[in-house]
Coordinates of C-alpha atoms in Angstrom, one line a residue:
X135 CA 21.3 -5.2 3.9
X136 CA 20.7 -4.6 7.6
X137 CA 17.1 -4.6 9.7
X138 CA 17.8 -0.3 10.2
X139 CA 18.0 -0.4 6.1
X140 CA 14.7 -2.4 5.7
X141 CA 12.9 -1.1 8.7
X142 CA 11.1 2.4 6.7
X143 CA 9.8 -0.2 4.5
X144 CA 8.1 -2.3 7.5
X145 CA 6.9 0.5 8.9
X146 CA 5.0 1.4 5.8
X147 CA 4.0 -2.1 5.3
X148 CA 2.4 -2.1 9.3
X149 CA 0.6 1.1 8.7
X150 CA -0.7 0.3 5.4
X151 CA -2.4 -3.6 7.1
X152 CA -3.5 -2.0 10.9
X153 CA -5.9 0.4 8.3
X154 CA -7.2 -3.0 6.7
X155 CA -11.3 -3.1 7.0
X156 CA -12.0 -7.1 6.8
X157 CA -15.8 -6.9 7.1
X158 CA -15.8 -7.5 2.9
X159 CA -14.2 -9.6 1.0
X160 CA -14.2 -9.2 -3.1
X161 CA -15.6 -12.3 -5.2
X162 CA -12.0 -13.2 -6.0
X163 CA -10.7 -14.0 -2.6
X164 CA -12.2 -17.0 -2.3
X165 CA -10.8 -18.3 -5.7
X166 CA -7.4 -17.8 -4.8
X167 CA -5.0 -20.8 -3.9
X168 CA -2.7 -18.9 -1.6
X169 CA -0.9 -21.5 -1.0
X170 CA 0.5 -21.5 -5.0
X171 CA 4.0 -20.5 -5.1
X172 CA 4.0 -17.5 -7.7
X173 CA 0.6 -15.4 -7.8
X174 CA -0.1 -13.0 -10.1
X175 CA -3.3 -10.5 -9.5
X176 CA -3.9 -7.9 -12.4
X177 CA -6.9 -5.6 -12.4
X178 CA -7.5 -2.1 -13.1
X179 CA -6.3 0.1 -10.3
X180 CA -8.6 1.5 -7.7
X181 CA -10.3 -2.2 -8.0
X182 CA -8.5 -3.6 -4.7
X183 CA -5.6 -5.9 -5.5
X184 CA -4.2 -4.1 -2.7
X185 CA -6.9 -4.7 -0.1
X186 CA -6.8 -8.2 -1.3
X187 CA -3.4 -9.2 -0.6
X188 CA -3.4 -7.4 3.1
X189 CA -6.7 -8.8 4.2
X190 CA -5.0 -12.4 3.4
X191 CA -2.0 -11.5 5.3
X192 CA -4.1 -11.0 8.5
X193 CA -6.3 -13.9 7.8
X194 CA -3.3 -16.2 7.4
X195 CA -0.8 -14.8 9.7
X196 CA -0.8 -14.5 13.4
X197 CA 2.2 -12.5 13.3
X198 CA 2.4 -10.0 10.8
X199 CA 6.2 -10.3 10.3
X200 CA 6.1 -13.6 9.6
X201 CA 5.5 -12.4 6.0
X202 CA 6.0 -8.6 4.4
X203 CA 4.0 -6.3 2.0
X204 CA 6.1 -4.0 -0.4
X205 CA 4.5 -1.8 -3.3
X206 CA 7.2 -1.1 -5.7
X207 CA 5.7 2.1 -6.4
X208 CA 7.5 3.0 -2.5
X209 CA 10.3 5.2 -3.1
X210 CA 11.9 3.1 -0.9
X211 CA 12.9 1.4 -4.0
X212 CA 14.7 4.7 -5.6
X213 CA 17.7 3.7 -3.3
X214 CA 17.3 0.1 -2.5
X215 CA 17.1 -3.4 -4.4
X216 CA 14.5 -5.6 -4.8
X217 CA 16.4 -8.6 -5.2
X218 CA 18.7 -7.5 -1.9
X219 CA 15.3 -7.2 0.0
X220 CA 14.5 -10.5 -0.7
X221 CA 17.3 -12.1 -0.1
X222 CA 17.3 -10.2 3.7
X223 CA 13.7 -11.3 3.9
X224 CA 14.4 -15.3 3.0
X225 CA 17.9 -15.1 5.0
X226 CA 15.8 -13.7 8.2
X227 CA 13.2 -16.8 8.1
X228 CA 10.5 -15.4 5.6
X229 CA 8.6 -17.5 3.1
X230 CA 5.4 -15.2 2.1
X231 CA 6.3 -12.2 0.5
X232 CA 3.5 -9.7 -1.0
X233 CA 4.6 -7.5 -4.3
X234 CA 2.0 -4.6 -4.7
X235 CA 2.7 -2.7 -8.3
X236 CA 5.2 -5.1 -10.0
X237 CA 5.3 -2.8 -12.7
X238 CA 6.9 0.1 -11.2
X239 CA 10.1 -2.4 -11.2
X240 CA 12.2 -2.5 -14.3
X241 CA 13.0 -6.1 -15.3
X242 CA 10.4 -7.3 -13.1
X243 CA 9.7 -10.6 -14.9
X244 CA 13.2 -11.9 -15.0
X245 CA 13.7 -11.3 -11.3
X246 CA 10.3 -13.1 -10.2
X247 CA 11.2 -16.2 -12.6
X248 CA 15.5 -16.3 -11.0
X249 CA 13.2 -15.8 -7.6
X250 CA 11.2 -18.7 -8.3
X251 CA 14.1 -20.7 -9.3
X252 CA 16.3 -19.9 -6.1
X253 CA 14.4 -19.9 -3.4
X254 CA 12.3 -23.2 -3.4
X255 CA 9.9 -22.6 -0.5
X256 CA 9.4 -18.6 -1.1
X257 CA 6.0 -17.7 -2.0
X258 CA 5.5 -14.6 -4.0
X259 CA 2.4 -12.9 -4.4
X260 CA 2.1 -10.1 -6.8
X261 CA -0.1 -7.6 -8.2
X262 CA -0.1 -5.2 -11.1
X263 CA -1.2 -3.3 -13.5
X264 CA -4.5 -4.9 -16.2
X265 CA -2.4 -3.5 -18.8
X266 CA 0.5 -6.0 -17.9
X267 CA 1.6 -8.6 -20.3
X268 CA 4.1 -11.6 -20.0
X269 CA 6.6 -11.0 -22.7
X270 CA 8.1 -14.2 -24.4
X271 CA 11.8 -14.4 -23.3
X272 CA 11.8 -12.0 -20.1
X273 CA 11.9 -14.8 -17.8
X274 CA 9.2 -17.2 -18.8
X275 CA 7.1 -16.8 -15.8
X276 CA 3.8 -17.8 -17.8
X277 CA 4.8 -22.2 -16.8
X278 CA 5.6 -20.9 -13.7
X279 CA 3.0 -18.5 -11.8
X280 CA -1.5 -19.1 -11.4
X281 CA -3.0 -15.7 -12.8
X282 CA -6.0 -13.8 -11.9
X283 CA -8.0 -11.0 -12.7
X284 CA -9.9 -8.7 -10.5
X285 CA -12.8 -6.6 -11.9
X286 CA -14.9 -4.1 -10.1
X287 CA -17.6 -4.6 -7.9
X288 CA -20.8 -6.4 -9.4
X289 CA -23.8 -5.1 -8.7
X290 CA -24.2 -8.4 -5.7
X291 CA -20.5 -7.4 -4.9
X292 CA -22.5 -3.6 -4.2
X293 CA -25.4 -4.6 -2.3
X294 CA -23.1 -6.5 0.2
X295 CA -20.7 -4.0 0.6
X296 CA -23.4 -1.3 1.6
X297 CA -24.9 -4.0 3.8
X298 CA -28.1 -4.7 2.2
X299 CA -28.3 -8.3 1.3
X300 CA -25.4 -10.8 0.8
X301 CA -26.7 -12.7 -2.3
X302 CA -25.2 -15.5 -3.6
X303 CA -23.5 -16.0 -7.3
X304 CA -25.6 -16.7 -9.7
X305 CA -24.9 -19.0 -12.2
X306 CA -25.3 -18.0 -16.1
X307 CA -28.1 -21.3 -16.8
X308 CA -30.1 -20.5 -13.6
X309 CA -30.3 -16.9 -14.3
X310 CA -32.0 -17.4 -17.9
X311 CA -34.2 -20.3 -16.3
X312 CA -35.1 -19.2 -13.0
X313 CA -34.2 -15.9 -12.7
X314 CA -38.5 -15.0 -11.9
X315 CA -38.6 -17.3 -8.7
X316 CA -34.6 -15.5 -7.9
X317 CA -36.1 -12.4 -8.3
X318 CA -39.2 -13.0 -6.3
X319 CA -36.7 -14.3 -3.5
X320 CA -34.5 -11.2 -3.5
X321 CA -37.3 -9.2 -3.3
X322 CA -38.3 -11.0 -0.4
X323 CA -35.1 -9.2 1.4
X324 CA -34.9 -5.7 -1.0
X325 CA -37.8 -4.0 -1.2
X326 CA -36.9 -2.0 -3.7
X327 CA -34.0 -2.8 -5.8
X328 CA -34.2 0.3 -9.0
X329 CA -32.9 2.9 -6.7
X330 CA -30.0 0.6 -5.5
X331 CA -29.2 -0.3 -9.3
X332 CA -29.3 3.3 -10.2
X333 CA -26.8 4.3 -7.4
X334 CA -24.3 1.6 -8.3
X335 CA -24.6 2.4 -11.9
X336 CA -23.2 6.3 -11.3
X337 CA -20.8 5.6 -8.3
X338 CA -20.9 1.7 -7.0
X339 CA -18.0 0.2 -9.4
X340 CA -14.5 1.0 -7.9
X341 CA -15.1 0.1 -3.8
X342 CA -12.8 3.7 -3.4
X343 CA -16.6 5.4 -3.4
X344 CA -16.7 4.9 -0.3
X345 CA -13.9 6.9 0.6
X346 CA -14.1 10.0 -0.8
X347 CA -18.4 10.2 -1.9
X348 CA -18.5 14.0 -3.5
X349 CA -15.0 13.5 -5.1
X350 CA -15.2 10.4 -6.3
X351 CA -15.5 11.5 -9.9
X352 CA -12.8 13.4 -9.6
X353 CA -11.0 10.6 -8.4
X354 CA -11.8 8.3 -10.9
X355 CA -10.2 11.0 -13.5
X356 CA -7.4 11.1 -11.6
X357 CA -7.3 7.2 -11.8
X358 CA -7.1 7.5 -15.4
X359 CA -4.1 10.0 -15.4
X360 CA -2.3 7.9 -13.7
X361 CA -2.9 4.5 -15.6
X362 CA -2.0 6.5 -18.6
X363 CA 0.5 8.8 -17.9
X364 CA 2.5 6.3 -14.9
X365 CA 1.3 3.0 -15.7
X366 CA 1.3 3.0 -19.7
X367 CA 4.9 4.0 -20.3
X368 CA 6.2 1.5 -18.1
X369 CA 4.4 -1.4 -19.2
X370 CA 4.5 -0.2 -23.6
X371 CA 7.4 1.9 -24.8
X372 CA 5.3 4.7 -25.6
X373 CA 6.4 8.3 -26.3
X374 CA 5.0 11.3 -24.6
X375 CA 3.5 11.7 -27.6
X376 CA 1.3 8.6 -27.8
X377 CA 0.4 9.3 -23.8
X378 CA -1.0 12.5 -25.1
X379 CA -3.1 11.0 -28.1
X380 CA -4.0 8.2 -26.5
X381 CA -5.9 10.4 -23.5
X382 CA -7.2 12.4 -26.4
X383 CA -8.3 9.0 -28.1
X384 CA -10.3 8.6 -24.8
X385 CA -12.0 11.5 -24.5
X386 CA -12.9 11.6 -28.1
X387 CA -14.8 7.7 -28.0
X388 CA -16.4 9.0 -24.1
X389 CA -17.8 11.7 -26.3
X390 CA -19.3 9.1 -29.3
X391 CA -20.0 5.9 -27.7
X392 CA -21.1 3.2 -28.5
X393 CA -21.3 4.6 -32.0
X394 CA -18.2 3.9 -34.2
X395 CA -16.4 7.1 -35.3
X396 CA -15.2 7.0 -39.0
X397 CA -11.7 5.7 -38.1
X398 CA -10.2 7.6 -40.6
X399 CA -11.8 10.8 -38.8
X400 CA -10.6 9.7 -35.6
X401 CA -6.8 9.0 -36.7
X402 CA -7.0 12.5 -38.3
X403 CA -8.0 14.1 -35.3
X404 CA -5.2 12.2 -33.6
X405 CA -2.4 12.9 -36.1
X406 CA -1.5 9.2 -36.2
X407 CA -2.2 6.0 -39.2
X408 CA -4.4 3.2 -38.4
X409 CA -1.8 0.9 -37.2
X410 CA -0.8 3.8 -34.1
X411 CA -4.9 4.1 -33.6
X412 CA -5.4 1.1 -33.2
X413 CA -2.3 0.0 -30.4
X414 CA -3.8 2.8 -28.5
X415 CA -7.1 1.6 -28.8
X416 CA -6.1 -1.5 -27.9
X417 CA -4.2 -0.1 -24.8
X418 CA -7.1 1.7 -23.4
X419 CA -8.7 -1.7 -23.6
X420 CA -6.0 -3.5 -21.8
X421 CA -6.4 -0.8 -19.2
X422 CA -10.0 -1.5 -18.3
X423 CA -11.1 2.1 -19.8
X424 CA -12.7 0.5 -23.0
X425 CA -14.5 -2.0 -24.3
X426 CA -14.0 -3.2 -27.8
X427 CA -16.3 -5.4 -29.5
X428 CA -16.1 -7.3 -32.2
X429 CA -18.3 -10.0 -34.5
X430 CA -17.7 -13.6 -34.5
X431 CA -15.3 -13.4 -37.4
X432 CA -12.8 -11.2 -36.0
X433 CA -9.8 -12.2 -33.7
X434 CA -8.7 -9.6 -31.1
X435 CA -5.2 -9.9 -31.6
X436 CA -5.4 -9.1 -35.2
X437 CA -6.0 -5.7 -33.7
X438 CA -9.0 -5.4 -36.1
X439 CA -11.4 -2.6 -36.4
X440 CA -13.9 -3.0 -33.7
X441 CA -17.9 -2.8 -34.3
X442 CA -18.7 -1.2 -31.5
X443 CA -16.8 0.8 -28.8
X444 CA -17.9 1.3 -25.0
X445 CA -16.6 2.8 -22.3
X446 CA -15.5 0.1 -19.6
X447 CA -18.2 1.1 -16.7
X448 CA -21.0 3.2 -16.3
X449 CA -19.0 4.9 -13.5
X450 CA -16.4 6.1 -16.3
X451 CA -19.4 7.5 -18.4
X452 CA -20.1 10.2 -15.6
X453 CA -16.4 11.1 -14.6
X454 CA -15.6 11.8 -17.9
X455 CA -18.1 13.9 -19.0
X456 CA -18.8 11.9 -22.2
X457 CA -22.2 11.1 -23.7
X458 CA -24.7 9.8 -20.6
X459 CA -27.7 8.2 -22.3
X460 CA -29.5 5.9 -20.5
X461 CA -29.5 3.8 -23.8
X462 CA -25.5 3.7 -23.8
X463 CA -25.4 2.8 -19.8
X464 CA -27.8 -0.1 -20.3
X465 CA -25.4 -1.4 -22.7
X466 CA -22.3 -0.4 -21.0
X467 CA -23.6 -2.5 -17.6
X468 CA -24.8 -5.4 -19.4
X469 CA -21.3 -6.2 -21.3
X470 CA -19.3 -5.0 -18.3
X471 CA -21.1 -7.1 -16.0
X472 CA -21.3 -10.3 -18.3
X473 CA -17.6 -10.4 -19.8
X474 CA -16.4 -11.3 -16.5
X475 CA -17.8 -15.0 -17.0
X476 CA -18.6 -15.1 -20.7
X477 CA -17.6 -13.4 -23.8
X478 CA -19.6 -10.8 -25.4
X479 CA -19.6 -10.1 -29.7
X480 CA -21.1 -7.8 -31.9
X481 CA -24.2 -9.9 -33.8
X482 CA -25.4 -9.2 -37.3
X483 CA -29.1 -8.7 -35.4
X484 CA -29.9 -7.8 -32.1
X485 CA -27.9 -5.5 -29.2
X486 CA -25.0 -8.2 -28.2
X487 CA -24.4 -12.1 -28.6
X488 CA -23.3 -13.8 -25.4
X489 CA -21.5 -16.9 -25.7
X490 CA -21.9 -17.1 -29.3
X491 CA -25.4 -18.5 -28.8
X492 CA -27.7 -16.3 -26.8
X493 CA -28.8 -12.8 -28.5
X494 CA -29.9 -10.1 -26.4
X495 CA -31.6 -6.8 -27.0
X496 CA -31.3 -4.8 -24.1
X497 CA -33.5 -1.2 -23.1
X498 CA -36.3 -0.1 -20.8
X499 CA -39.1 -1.9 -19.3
X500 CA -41.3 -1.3 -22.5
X501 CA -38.8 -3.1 -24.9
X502 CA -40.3 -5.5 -27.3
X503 CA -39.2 -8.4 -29.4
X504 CA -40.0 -6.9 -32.8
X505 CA -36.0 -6.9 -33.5
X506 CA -35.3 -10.8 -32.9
X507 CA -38.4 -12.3 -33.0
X508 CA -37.8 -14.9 -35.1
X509 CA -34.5 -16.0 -33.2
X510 CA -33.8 -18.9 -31.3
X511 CA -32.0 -18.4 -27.8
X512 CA -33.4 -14.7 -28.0
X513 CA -33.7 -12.7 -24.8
X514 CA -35.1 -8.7 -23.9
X515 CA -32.8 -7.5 -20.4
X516 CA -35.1 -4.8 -19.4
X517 CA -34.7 -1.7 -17.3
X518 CA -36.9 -0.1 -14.7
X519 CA -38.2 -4.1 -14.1
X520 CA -37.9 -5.6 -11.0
X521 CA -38.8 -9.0 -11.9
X522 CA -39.5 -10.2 -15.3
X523 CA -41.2 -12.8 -17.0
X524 CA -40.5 -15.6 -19.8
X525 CA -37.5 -14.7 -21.6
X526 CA -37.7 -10.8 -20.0
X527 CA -35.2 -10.6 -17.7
X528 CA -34.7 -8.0 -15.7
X529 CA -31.0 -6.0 -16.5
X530 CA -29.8 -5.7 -12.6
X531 CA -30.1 -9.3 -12.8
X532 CA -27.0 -9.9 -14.8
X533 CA -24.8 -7.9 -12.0
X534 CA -25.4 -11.4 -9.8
X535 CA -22.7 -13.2 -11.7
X536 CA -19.7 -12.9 -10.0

């Protein structure tokens, strides 16, 4: 491989970083150990793996070709070899190399782990797909690489990127203790937070929003074509079939969440058994599109019958044109929001059990504890509530923890 082969791929690589804004940083940036040899960063797309990786490479490097960005989603890639371009790369003096949409690459695992092998001082960085899984026996990369996931923006992760108030992360403990006096502080430096909340809710998740504004809905459907029509088929070996059923799958919960449908129903409507219905439910799940949650009792890779279903975000509850009750987008925030640092089940009382100790009911600023009264570790996160009061917290709140 010659530098007139490879050079297309630079060029890309040049335009793509000199369009890098650097004024924000997502919450996961920080947690990263660049320095690790093999990286992995999985997250829905549209989230900003991308972003991430390129605002690192002009942080770190004071010449830009002292490392190189590729997305193997390039159709550079239809006539040239991964594993050619990295030997060129290492051969020519490089040591950081950048993998956007590992995916798109057949046989992707078993060339990262021989990568990792051979080259001793190469560091790879790579991104892909939330759907991606490490299969046993295709390279057994899982001793070898540091994972992490990127979610969307949190409600803090909003406020700072529109350049209202850079607020700190708040800690799960301090938030159910302190969170009046937080609130009182924040409100020292927002006037009026509900409106903000509000916006975020309907358009502040994927950080694209700010790109596009009137469209964005549209984008965010076309998001979901792509994960499932692109991204699905090369990650599971799925038929066109089950890419068909499983879009119908979604568009059949947006319209019934969070309420169960009778499964049987739903697999009729779908023309598939309960052992189909429920991969593709658990697909849409591993794609960031749903939520499934289940009681205490269950395991999730039983691929059990969930509780309760919710759409991922409240942002996907608008673009799809499913149900929109404020009810549902309560709900939808708080889980969303919280199973980024804690996990979230379906109790036999209340709305949700966090951590398998502290039951919540969430609603409006006129919700009561009538329902879990007589519970220890019992909590009310309130709508429409600026700051609360005792055990009443208020629900944008729980968008400060990562």
């Amino acid at each position: 491989m010659e530098k007139r082969d490879v050079q297309g791929l630079i060029t890309n690589y040049h335009n793509r970083l000199s369009q890098v804004d650097s004024r924000f940083y997502r919450y996961l940036y920080s947690q990263i150990d660049w320095e690790d040899k093999l990286i992995e960063i999985k997250g829905a797309k549209g989230v900003g793996k991308t972003t991430l990786m390129l605002q690192h490479i002009l942080a770190a490097f004071a010449n830009p070709d002292e490392t190189l960005y590729a997305s193997l989603d390039d159709l550079w890639f239809t006539t040239h070899d991964l594993k050619e371009l990295i030997g060129w790369f290492y051969t020519h003096g490089g040591r950081y190399l950048f993998l956007d949409e590992v995916h798109h690459y057949s046989n992707w695992q078993t060339l990262l782990k021989n990568v990792n092998d051979e080259y001793r001082d190469l560091h790879v960085v790579f991104s892909g797909s939330s759907m991606l899984q490490l299969e046993a026996g295709k390279g057994d990369l899982s001793r070898r690489l540091i994972d992490y996931r990127l979610a969307g923006l949190s409600f803090r992760e909003f406020l700072s990127y529109e350049g209202i108030a850079d607020l700190p992360v708040l800690k799960w403990e301090d938030l159910l203790r302190n969170h009046v006096s937080i609130a009182m502080n924040i409100k020292r430096q927002i006037a009026s937070i509900q409106p903000l909340f509000e916006q975020y809710l309907k358009t502040g998740y994927y950080p694209f929003y700010k790109e596009v504004r009137q469209g964005y809905y549209l984008r965010l459907q076309n998001v979901v074509n792509t994960v499932l029509e692109v991204d699905y088929p090369q990650i599971d070996d799925v038929s066109v079939s089950t890419i068909e059923k499983t879009k119908k799958m979604l568009m059949v919960l947006a319209e019934s969440v969070p309420q169960v449908p009778t499964m049987s129903s739903l697999y009729g409507q779908l023309d598939t058994d309960r052992n189909q219905g429920l991969k593709m439910m658990y697909a849409l799940q591993r794609a960031d599109l749903l939520i499934l949650l289940t009681d205490n009792t269950k395991s999730l890779k039983t691929l059990s019958r969930p509780e309760k279903i919710f759409l991922n975000n409240s942002n996907l509850m608008y673009a799809l044109g499913g149900k929109t009750e404020i009810g549902t987008i309560r709900e939808t925030f708080f889980i969303n929001q919280i199973k980024q640092v804690l996990p979230v089940s379906y109790p036999a009382k209340g709305d949700l059990l966090v951590d398998k100790q502290y039951l919540f009911e969430v609603g409006g600023a006129g919700k009561t504890f009538d329902q879990i009264k007589d519970e220890s570790n019992s909590f009310l996160a309130v709508d429409n509530t600026e700051i609360g009061s005792g055990n009443r917290i208020p629900l944008w709140m729980f968008g400060l923890l990562y």
